Tab-separated table of C-alpha atoms in Angstrom:
chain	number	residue	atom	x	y	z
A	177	UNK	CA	109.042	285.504	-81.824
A	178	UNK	CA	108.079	289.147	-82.637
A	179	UNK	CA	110.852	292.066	-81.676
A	180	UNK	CA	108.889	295.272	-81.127
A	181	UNK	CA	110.708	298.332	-83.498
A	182	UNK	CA	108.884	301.503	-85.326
A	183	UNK	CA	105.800	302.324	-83.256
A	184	UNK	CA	102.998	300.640	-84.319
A	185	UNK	CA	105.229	297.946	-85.717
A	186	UNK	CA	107.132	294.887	-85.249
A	187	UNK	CA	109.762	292.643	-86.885
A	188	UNK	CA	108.450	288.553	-87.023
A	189	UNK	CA	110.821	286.325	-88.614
A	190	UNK	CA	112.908	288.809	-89.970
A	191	UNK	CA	110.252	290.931	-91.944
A	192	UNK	CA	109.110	293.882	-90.735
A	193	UNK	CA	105.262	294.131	-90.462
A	194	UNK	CA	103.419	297.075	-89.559
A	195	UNK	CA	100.166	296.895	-87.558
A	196	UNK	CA	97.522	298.580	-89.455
A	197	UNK	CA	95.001	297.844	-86.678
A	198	UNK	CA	94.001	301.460	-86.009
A	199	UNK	CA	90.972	303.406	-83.912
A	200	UNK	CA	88.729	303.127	-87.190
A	201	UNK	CA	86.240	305.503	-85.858
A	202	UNK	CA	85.055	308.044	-88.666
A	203	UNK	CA	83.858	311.697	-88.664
A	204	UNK	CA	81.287	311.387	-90.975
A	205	UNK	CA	77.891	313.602	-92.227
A	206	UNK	CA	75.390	311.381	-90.932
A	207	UNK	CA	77.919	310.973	-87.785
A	208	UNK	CA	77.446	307.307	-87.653
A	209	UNK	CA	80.279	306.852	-85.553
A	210	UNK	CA	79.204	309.781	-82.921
A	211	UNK	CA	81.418	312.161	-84.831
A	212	UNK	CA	80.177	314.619	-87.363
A	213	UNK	CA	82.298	317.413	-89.427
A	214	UNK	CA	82.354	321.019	-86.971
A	215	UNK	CA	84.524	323.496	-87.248
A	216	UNK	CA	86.781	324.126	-83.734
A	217	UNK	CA	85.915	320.724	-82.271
A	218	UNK	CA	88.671	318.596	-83.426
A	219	UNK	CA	92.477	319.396	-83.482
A	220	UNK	CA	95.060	316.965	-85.832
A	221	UNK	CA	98.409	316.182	-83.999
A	222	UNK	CA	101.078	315.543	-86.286
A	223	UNK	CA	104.646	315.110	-86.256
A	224	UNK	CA	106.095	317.428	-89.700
A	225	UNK	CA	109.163	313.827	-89.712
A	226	UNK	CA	106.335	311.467	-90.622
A	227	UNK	CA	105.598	310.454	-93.614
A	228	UNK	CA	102.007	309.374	-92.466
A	229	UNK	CA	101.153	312.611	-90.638
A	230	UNK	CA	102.582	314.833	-93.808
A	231	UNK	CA	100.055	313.350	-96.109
A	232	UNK	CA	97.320	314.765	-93.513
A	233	UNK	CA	99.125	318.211	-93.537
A	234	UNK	CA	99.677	318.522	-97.261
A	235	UNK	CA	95.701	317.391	-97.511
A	236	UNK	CA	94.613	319.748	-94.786
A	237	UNK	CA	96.139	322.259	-96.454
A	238	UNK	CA	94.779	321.760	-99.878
A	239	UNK	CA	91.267	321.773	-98.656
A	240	UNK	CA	91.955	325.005	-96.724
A	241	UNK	CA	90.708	322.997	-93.611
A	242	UNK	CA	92.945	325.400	-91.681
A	243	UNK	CA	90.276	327.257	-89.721
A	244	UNK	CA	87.675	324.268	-89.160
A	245	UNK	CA	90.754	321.600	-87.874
A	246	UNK	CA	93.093	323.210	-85.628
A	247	UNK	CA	96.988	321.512	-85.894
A	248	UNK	CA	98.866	320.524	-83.168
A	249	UNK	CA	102.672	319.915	-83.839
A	250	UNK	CA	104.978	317.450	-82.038
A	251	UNK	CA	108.605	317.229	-81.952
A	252	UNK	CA	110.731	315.342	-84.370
A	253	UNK	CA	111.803	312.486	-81.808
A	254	UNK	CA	109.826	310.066	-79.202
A	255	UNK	CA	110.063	307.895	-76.709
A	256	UNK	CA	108.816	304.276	-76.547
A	257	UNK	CA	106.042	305.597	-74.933
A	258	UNK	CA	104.744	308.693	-76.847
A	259	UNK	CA	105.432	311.533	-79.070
A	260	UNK	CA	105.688	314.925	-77.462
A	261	UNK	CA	105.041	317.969	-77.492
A	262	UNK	CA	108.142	319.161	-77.019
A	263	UNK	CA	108.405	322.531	-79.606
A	264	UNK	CA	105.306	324.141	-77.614
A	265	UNK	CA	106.165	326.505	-74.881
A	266	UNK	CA	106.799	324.201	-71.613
A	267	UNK	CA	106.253	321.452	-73.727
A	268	UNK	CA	102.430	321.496	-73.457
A	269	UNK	CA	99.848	321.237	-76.339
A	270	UNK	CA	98.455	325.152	-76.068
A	271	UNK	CA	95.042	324.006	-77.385
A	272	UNK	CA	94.839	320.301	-75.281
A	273	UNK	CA	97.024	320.807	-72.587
A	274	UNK	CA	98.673	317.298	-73.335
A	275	UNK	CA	102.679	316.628	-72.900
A	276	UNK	CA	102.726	313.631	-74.935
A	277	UNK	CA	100.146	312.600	-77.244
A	278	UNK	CA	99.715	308.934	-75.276
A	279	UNK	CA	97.021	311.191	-73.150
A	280	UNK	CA	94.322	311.472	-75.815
A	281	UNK	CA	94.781	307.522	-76.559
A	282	UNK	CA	94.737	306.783	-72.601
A	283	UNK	CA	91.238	309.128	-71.904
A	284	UNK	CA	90.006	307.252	-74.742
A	285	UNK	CA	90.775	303.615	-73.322
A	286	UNK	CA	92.846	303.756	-70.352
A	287	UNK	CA	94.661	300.228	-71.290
A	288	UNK	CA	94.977	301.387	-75.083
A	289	UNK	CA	97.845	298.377	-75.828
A	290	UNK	CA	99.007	299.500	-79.753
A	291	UNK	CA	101.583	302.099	-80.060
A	292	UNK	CA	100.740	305.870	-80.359
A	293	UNK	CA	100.837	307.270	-83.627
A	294	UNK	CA	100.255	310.465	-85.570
A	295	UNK	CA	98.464	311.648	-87.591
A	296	UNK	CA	95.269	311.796	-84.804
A	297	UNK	CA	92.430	313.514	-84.238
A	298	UNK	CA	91.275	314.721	-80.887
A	299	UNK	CA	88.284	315.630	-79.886
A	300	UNK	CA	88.802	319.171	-78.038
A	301	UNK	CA	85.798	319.210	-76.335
A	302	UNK	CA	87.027	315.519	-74.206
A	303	UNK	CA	90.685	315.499	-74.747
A	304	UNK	CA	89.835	312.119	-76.086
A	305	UNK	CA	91.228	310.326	-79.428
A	306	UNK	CA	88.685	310.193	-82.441
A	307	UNK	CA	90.897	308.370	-84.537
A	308	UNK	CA	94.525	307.453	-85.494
A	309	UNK	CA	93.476	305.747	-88.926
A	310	UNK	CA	95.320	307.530	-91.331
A	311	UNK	CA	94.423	305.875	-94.707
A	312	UNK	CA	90.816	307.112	-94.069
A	313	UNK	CA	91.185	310.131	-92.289
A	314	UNK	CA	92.334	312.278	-95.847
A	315	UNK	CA	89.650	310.800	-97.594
A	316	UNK	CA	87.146	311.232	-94.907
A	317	UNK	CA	88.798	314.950	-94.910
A	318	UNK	CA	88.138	315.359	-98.735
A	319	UNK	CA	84.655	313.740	-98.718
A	320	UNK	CA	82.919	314.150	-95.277
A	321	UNK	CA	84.236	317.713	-94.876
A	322	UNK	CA	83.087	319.422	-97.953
A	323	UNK	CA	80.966	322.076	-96.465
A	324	UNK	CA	83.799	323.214	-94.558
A	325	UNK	CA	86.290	323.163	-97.785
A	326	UNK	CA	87.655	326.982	-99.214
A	327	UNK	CA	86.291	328.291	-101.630
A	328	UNK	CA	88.017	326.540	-105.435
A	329	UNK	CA	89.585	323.417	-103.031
A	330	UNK	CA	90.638	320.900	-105.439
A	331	UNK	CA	88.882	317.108	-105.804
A	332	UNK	CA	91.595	314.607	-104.715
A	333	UNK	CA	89.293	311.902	-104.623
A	334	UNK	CA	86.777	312.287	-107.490
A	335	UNK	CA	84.218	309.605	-108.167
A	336	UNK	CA	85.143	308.639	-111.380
A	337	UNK	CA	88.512	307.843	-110.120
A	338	UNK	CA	87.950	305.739	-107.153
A	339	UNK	CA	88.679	302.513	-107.989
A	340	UNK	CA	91.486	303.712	-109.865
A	341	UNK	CA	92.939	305.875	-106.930
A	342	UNK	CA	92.287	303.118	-104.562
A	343	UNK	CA	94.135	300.444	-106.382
A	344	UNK	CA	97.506	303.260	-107.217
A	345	UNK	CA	97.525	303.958	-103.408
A	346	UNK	CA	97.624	300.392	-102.357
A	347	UNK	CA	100.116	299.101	-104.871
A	348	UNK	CA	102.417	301.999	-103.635
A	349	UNK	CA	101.641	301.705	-99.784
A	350	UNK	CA	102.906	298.169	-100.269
A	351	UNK	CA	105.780	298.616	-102.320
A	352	UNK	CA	107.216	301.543	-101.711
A	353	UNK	CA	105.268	303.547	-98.603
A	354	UNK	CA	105.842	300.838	-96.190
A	355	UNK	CA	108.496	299.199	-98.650
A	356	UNK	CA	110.922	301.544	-97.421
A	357	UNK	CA	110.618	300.694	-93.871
A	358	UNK	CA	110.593	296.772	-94.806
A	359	UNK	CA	114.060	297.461	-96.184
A	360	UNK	CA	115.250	299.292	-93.278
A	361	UNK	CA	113.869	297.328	-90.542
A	362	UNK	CA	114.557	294.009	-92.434
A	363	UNK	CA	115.733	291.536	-89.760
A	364	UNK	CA	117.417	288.794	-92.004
A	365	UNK	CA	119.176	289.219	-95.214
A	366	UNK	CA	116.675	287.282	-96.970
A	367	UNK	CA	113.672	289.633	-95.923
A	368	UNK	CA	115.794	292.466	-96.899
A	369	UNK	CA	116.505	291.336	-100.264
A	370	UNK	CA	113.086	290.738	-101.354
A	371	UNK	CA	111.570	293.922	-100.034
A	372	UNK	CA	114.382	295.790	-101.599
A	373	UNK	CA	113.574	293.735	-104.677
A	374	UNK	CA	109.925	294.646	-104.574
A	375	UNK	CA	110.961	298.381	-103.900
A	376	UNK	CA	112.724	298.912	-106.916
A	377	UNK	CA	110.400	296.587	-109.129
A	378	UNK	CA	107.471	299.285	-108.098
A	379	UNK	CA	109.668	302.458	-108.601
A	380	UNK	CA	110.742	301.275	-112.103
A	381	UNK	CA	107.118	300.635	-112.986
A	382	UNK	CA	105.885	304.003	-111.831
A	383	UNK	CA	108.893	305.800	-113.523
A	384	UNK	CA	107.493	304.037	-116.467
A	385	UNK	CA	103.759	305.173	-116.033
A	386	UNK	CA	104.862	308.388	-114.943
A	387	UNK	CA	106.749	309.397	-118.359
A	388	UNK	CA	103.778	309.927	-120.129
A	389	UNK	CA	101.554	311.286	-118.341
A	390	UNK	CA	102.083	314.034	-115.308
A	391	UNK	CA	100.145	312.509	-112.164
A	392	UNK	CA	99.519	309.180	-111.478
A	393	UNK	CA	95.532	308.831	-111.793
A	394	UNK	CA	93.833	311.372	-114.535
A	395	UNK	CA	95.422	314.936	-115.236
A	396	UNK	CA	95.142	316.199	-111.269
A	397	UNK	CA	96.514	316.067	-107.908
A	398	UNK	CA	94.573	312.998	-105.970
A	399	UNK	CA	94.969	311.522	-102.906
A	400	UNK	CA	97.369	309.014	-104.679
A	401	UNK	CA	99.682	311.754	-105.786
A	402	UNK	CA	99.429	312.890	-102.240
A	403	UNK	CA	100.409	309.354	-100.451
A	404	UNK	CA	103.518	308.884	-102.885
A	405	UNK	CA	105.062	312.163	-102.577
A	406	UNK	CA	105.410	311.996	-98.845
A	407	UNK	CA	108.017	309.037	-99.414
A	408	UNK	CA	109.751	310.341	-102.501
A	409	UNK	CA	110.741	313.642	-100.642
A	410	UNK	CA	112.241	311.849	-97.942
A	411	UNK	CA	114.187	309.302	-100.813
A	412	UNK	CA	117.255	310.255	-100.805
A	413	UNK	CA	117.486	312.528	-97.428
A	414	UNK	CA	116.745	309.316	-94.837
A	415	UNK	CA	115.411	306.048	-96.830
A	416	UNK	CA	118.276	305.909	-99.111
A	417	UNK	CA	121.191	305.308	-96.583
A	418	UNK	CA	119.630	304.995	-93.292
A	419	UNK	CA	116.971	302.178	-94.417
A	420	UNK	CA	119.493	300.586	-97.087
A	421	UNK	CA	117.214	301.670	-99.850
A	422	UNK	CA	120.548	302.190	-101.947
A	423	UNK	CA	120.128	301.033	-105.407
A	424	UNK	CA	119.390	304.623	-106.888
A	425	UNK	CA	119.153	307.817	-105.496
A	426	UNK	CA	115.541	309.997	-106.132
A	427	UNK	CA	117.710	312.562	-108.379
A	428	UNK	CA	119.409	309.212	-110.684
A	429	UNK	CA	115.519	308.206	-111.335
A	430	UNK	CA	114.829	311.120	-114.008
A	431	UNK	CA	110.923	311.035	-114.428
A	432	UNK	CA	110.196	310.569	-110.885
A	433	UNK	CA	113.181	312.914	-109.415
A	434	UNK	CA	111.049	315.443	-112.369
A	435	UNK	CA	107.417	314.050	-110.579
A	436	UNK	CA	108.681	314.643	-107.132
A	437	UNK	CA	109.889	318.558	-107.382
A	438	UNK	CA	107.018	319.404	-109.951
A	439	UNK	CA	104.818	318.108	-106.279
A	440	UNK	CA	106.995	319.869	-103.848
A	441	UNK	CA	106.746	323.267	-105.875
A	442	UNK	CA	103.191	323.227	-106.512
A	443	UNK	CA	101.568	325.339	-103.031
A	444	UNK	CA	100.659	322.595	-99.583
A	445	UNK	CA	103.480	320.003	-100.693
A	446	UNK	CA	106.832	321.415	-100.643
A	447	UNK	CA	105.875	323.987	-98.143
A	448	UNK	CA	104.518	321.348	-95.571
A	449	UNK	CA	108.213	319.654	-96.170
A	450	UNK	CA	110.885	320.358	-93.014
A	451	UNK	CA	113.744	318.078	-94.110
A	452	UNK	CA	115.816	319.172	-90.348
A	453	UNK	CA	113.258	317.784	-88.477
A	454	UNK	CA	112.483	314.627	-91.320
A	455	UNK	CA	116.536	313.802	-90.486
A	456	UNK	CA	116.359	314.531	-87.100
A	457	UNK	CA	113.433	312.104	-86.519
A	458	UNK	CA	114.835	308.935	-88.502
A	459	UNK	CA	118.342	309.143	-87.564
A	460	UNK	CA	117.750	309.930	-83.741
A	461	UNK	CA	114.706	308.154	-83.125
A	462	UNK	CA	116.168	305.025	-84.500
A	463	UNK	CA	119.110	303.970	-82.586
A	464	UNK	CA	119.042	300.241	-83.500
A	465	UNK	CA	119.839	301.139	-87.128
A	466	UNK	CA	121.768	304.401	-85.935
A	467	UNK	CA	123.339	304.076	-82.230
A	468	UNK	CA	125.584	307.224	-82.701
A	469	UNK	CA	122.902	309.116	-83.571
A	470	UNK	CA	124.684	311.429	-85.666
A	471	UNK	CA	122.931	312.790	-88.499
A	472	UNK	CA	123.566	313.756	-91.611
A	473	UNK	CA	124.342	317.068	-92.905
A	474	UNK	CA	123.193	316.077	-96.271
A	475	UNK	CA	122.054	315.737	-99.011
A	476	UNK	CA	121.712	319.326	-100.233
A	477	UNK	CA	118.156	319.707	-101.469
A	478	UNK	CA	118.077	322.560	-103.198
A	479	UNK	CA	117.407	320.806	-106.444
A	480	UNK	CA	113.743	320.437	-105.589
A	481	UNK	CA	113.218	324.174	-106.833
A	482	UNK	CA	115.050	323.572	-109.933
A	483	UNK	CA	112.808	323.545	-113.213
A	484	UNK	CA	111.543	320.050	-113.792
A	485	UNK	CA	109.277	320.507	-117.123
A	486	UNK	CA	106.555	318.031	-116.236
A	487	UNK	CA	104.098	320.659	-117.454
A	488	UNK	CA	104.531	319.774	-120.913
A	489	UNK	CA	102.597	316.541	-120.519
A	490	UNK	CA	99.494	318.699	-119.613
A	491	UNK	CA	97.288	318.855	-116.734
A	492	UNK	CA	96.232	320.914	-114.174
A	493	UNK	CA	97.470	320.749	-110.784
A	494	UNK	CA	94.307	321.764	-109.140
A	495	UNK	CA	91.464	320.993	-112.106
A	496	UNK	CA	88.998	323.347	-111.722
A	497	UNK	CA	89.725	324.643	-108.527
A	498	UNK	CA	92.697	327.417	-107.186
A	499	UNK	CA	95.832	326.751	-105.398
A	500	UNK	CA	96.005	327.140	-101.220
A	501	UNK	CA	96.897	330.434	-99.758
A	502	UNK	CA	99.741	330.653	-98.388
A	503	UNK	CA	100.487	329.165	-95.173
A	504	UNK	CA	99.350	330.544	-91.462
A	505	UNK	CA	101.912	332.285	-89.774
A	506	UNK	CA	101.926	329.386	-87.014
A	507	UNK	CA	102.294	326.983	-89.746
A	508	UNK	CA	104.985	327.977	-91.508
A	509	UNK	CA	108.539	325.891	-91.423
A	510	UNK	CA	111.246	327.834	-91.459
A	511	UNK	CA	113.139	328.461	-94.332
A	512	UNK	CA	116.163	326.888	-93.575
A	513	UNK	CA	114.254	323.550	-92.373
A	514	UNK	CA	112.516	323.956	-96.101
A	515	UNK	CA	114.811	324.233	-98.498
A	516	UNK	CA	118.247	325.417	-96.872
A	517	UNK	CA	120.396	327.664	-98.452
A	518	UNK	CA	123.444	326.542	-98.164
């Protein structure tokens, strides 16, 4: 018997298993799919809480997609049914008209029957989903989208590097993306002990690789470096206590606590990061795990601006190319949701 829980996701004998079923329709050069790379025609919903939807942010940004993919931005919380756009003046998308994201999937396939999930992208001109397939949609961003790129955007998905890339990101996803989450919505004790197990058995290994070298595939940012960070920077703040993840903290594992805030201060990773609405989303959204639905004032996070001297083992953030600009004005988070003050 499976018990519906995250959306997208259920829990079937005790383990948590996340549907990875997703609209795999691509926007592509040749536009195979009916979709081809223009600039104005599509617009990415996202949610700044999720993990997923960050790594499409943070890749966005990078590229300097800013001007060719609008971003639409939904509140930290949802409902069984939808996530909404509830920060947006009378709680309507300004570029869609949408209140909850659930309209895109439903004038795409009015019985759509999987959960609704960011990141997506719309198709302006219809109102209609494109895709919800996360996993392809930054590499699709980094290699279908090129003639749209800013001038000096970095490679996060280089040839060469493929197969190496490919296999880093999937080894993570398993162990320690979606790890997390099998820890927190474990359903027995048993399932929970062997994805906490497998958690911890991944993070030792990659503070291992990681203490030699100062990304995880060659001397750049990539994609890979991309996918991890998203779960490391929400470590300690939700998937430490909240999912039961408890064995270290991020700042008691020295080479990745190091990895992680040499990522979050180098320009479209930190600066994507709103830790108020990251809490908000886990520890309201999730009242099976959290019925009081207090949350946390902690942890104080300032630490992620501290020195972390991972540029010693070499490498350049962005290769060849230049750092991002700084953010749009619309994009910014605030500074207190950033990195709080006090």
């Amino acid at each position: 018997m499976a018990e519906q829980t995250a959306q997208g996701s259920y829990v079937e004998a005790g383990e948590f298993k996340r549907d990875t079923n997703y609209v795999p329709t691509r926007i592509t050069r040749d536009g195979a799919d009916g979709f081809t790379p223009e600039a104005g025609r599509y617009r990415l919903v996202v949610a700044r809480a999720c993990p997923w939807a960050n790594r499409a942010v943070i890749v966005r940004r990078l590229l300097g997609l800013e001007d060719a993919i609008s971003m639409g931005m939904c509140g930290p919380t949802h409902d069984a049914r939808s996530w909404t756009f509830d920060l947006d003046p009378g709680g309507r998308d300004p570029v869609l008209g949408y209140e909850r994201l659930q309209e895109a999937y439903l004038a795409l396939d009015p019985d759509y029957p999987k959960g609704i999930t960011v990141p997506a992208l719309v198709d302006v001109t219809t109102g209609k989903l494109v895709t919800n397939d996360y996993p392809q949609m930054t590499l699709d961003l980094s290699t279908e989208w090129g003639d749209l790129h800013r001038e000096g955007a970095p490679d996060l998905y280089p040839e060469a590097l493929r197969d190496e890339i490919d296999e880093m990101a999937y080894r993570n996803f398993t162990e320690v993306n979606n790890g997390v989450y099998r820890c927190g919505f474990a359903g027995s004790q048993q399932a929970y002990d062997t994805a906490y197990d497998r958690l911890f058995t991944r993070l030792d290994h990659l503070e291992e690789h990681l203490s030699t070298r100062r990304y995880l595939v060659g001397d750049t940012v990539t994609e890979a470096d991309v996918r991890l960070f998203t779960t490391l920077v929400r470590f300690d703040a939700v998937y430490h206590g909240h999912f039961k993840c408890n064995r270290q903290k991020l700042v008691e594992m020295p080479v990745l606590w190091a990895y992680t805030r040499d990522l979050f201060q180098t320009p479209g990773f930190g600066d994507t990061t709103d830790f108020v609405q990251i809490k908000q989303h886990y520890y309201l959204t999730h009242t099976d795990i959290n019925p009081t639905r207090i949350v946390p004032k902690g942890p104080d996070v300032r630490g992620f601006l501290t020195p972390h001297g991972r540029d010693e083992l070499g490498g350049r953030p962005f290769g060849d190319g230049t750092p991002p600009g700084p953010p749009t004005p619309d994009e910014v988070v605030p500074a207190e949701n950033w990195v709080p003050t006090a």
